[in-house]
C-alpha positions as a LaTeX table, in Angstrom:
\begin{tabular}{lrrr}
\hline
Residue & $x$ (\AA) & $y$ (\AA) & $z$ (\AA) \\
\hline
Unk1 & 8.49 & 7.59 & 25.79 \\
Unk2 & 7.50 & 5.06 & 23.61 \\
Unk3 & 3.80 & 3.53 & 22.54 \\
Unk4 & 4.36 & 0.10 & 20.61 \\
Unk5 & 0.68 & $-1.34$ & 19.41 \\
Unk6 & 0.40 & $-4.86$ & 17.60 \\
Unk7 & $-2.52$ & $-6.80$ & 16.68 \\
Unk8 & $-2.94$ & $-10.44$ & 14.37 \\
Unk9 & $-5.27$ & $-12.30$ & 12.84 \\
Unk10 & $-5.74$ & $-15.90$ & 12.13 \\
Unk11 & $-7.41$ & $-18.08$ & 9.78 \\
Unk12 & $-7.76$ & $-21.43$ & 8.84 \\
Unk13 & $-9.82$ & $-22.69$ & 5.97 \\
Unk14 & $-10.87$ & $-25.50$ & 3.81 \\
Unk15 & $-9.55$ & $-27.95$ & 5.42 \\
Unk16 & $-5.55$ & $-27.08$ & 4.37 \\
Unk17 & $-4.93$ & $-22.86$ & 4.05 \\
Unk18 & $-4.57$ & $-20.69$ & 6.45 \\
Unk19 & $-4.19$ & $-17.27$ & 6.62 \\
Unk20 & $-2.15$ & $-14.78$ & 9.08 \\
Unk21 & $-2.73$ & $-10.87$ & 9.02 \\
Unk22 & $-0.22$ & $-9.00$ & 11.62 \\
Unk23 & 0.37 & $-5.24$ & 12.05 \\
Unk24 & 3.00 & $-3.79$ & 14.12 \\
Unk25 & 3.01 & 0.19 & 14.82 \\
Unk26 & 5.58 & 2.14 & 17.07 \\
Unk27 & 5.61 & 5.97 & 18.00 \\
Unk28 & 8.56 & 7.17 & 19.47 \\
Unk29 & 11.17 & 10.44 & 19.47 \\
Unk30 & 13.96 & 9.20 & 17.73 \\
Unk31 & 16.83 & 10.08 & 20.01 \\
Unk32 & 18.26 & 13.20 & 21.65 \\
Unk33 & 20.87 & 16.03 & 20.48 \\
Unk34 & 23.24 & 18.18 & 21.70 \\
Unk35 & 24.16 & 21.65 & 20.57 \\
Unk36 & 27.77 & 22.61 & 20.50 \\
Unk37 & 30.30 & 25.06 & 19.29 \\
Unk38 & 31.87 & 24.08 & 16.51 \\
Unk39 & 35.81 & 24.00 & 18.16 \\
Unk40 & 37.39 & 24.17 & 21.20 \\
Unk41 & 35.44 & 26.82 & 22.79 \\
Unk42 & 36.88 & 26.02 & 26.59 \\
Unk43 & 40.66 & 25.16 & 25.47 \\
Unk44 & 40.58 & 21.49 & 26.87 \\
Unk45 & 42.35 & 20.25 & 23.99 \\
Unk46 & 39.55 & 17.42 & 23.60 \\
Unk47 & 40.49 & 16.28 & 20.36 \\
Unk48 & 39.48 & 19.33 & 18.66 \\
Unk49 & 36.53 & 20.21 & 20.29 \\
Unk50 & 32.91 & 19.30 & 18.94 \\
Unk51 & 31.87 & 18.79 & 22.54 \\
Unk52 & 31.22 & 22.11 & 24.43 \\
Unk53 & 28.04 & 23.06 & 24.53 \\
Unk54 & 26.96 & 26.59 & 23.36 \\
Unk55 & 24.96 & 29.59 & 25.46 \\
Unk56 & 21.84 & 30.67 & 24.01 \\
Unk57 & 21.81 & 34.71 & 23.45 \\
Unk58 & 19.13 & 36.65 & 24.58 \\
Unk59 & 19.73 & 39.25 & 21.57 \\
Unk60 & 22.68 & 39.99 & 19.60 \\
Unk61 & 24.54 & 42.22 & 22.48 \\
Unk62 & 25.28 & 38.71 & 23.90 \\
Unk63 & 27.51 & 37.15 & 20.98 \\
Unk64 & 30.31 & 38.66 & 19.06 \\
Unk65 & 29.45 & 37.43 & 15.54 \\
Unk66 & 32.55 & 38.43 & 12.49 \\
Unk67 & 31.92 & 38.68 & 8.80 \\
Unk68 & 32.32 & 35.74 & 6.54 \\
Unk69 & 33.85 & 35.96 & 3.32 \\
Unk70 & 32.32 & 33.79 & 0.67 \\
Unk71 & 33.98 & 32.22 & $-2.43$ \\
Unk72 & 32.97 & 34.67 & $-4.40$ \\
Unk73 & 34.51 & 37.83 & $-2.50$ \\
Unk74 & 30.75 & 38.37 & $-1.23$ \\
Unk75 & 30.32 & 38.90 & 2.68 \\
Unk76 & 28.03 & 37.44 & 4.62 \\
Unk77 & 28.11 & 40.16 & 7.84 \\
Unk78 & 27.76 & 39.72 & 10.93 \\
Unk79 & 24.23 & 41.26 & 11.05 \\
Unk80 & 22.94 & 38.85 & 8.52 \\
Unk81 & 24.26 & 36.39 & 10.21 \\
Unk82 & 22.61 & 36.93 & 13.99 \\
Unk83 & 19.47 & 37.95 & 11.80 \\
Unk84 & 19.29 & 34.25 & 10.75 \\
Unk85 & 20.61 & 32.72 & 13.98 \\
Unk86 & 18.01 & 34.64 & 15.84 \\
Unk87 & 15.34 & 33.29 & 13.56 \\
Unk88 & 16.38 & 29.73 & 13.86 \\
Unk89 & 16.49 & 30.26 & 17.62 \\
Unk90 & 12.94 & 31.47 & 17.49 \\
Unk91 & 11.56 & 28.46 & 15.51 \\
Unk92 & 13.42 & 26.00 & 17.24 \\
Unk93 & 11.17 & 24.51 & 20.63 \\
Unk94 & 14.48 & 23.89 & 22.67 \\
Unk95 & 16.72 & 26.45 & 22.04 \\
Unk96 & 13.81 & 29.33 & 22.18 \\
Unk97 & 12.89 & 28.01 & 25.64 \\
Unk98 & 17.13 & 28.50 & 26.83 \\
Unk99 & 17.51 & 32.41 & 26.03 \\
Unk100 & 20.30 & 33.56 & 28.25 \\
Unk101 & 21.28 & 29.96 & 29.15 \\
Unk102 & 23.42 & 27.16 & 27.92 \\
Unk103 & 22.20 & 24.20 & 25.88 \\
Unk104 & 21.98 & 20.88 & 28.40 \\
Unk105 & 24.02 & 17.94 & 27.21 \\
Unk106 & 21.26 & 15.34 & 25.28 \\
Unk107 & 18.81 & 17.95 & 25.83 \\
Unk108 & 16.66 & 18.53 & 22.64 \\
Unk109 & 14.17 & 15.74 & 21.67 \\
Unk110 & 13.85 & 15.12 & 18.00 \\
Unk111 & 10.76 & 14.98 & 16.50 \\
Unk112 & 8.83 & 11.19 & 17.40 \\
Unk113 & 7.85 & 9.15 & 14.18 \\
Unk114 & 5.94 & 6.69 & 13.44 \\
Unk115 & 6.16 & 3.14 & 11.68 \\
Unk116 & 3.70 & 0.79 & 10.63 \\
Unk117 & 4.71 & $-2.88$ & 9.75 \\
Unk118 & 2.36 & $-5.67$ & 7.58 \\
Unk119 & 2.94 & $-9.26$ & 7.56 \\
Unk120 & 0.99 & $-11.62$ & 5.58 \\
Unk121 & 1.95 & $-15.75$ & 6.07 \\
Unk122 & $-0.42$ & $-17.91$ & 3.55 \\
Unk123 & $-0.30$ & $-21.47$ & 5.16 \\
Unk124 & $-0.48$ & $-24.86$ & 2.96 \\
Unk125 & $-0.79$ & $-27.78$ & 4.87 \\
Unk126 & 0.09 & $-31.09$ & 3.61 \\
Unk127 & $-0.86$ & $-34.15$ & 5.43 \\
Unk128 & 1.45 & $-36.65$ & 6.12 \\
Unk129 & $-0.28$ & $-40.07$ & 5.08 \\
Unk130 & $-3.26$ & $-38.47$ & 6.14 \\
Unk131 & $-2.31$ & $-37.93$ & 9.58 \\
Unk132 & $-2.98$ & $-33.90$ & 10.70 \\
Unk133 & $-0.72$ & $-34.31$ & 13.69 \\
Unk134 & 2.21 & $-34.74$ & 11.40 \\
Unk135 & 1.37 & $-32.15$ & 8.21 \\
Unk136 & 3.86 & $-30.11$ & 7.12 \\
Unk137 & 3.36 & $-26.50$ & 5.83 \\
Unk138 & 4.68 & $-24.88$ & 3.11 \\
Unk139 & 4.27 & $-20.91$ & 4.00 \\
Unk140 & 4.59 & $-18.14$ & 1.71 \\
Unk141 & 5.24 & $-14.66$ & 3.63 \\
Unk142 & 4.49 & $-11.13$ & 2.27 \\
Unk143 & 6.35 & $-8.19$ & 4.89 \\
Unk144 & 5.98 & $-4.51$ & 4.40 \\
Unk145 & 8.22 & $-2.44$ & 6.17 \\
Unk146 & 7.41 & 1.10 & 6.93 \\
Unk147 & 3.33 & 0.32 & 5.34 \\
Unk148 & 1.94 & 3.79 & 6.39 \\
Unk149 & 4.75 & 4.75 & 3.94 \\
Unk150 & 3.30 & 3.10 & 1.10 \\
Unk151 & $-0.11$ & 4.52 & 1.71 \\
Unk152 & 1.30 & 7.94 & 1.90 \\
Unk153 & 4.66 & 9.40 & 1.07 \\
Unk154 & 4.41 & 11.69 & 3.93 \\
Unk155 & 3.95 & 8.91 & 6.82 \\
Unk156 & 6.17 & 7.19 & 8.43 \\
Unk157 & 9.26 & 9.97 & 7.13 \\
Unk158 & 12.00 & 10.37 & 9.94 \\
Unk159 & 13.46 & 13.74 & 10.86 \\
Unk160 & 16.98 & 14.86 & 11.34 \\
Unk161 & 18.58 & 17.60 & 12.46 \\
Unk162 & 20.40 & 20.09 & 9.96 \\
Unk163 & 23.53 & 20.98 & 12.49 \\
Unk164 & 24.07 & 20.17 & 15.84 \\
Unk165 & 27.32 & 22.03 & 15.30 \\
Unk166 & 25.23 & 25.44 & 15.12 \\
Unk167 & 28.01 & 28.39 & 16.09 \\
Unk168 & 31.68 & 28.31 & 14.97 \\
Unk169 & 34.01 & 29.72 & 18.24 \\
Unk170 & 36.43 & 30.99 & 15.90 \\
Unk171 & 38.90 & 32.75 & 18.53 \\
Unk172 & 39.51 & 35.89 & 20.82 \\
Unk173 & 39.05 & 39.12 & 20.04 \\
Unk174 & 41.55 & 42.37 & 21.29 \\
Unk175 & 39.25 & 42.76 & 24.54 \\
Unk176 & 39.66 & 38.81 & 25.09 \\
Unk177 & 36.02 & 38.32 & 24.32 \\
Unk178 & 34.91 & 35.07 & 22.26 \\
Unk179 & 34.36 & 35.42 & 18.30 \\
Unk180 & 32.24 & 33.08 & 16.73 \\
Unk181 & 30.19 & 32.73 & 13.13 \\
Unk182 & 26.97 & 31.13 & 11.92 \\
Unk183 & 27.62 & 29.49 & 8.82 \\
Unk184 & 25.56 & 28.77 & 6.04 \\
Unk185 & 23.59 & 25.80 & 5.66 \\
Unk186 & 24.89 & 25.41 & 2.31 \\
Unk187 & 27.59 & 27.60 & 1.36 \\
Unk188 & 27.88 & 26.87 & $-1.91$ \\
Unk189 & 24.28 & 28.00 & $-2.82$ \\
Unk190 & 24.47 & 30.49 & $-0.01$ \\
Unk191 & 21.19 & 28.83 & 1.65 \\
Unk192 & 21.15 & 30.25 & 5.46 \\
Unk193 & 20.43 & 27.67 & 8.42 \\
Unk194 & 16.78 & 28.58 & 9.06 \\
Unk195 & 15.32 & 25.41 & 10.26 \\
Unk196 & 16.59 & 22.94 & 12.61 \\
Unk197 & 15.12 & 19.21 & 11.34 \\
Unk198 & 15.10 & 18.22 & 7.34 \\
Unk199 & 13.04 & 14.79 & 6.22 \\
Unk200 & 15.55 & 11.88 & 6.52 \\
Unk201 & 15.77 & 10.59 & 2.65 \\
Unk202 & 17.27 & 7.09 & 3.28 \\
Unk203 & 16.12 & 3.78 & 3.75 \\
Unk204 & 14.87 & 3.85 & 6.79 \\
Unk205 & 12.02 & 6.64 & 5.83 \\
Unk206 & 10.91 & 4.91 & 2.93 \\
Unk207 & 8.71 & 1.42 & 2.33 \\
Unk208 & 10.40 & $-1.76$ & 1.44 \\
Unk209 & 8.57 & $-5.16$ & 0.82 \\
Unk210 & 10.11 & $-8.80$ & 1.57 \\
Unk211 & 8.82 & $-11.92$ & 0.09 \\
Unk212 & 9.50 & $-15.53$ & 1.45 \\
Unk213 & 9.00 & $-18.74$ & 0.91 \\
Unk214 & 9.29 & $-21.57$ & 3.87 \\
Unk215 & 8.64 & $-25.78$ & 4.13 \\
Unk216 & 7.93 & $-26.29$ & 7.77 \\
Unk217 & 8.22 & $-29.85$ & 8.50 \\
Unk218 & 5.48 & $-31.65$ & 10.89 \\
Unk219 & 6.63 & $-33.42$ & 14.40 \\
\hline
\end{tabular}
């Protein structure tokens, strides 16, 4: 789905200015995810794995989750770990709807944004021996990219996903029965993976502005 709106305004004025107004806005979701194990969970030997996509649990009697030892001999156990992976579950639209299934290949939406663009074009005509049909122009241009951004730091801001790699498979236990863990977020700081989207802090969520200059010569 996706709703594109434009509109413009035109201008001209005392006999040799002219001014253009344009605004360009598009809402949209900005793409689809996956969610996977984190290795080769079916043994295809696929490069390493990255690609298999993981089953939802109901509640924890549905995933064999082992203790992680931290850098600093701390453990993060196996209960803390499905306590957090349940909550993310919870929050998360997609995977809350999937308990007791597996995830569908490009089937989470993230989150639609929105972008607002402003042009401004400032027209100077200059006759050519006083003939209008051959003026020239000489145009200065004013573009704001991402404008809503400008007006407010919390508009136009894209979202992106924390991990799409959300479980580690990490082997087989004595019974034969899949092992995995739920890593931290950060596991430096020992910040737990609680939410699934974060604000995107690059470019492309932030307002830029573009000045030009242009001669347009007549016919």
């Amino acid at each position: 789905h996706r709703i594109i709106l434009s509109a413009n305004y035109r201008k001209e004025y005392m006999g040799f200015m002219c001014t253009s107004v344009g605004m360009f806005w598009e809402m949209a979701p900005n793409g689809r995810l996956s969610y996977v194990y984190s290795g080769d969970m079916n043994g295809d030997n696929s490069g390493g794995g990255g690609n298999d996509l993981i089953y939802i649990p109901r509640d924890q009697s549905e995933i064999i989750l082992t203790d992680i030892t931290n850098s600093d001999a701390t453990i993060y156990t196996a209960d803390q770990q499905w306590s957090d992976l349940n909550a993310y579950i919870n929050q998360d639209e997609y995977l809350s709807s999937r308990r007791g299934q597996y995830a569908e290949r490009n089937g989470a939406q993230r989150p639609f944004y929105g972008q607002l663009d402003l042009r401004i074009l400032q027209d100077f005509f200059i006759d050519i021996k006083g003939d209008k049909k051959k003026r020239n122009t000489l145009q200065l241009s004013l573009d704001i990219f991402n404008f809503g951004n400008l007006l407010n730091s919390e508009w136009g801001v894209y979202k992106i996903q924390n991990r799409n790699t959300l479980i580690n498979f990490t082997g087989y236990n004595a019974e034969k029965q899949p092992t995995f863990q739920y890593p931290y977020l950060n596991a430096t700081t020992k910040q737990p993976l609680l939410e699934t989207y974060r604000d995107d802090l690059n470019i492309i969520s932030r307002w830029q502005m573009q000045i030009g200059l242009r001669y347009i010569f007549g016919n």
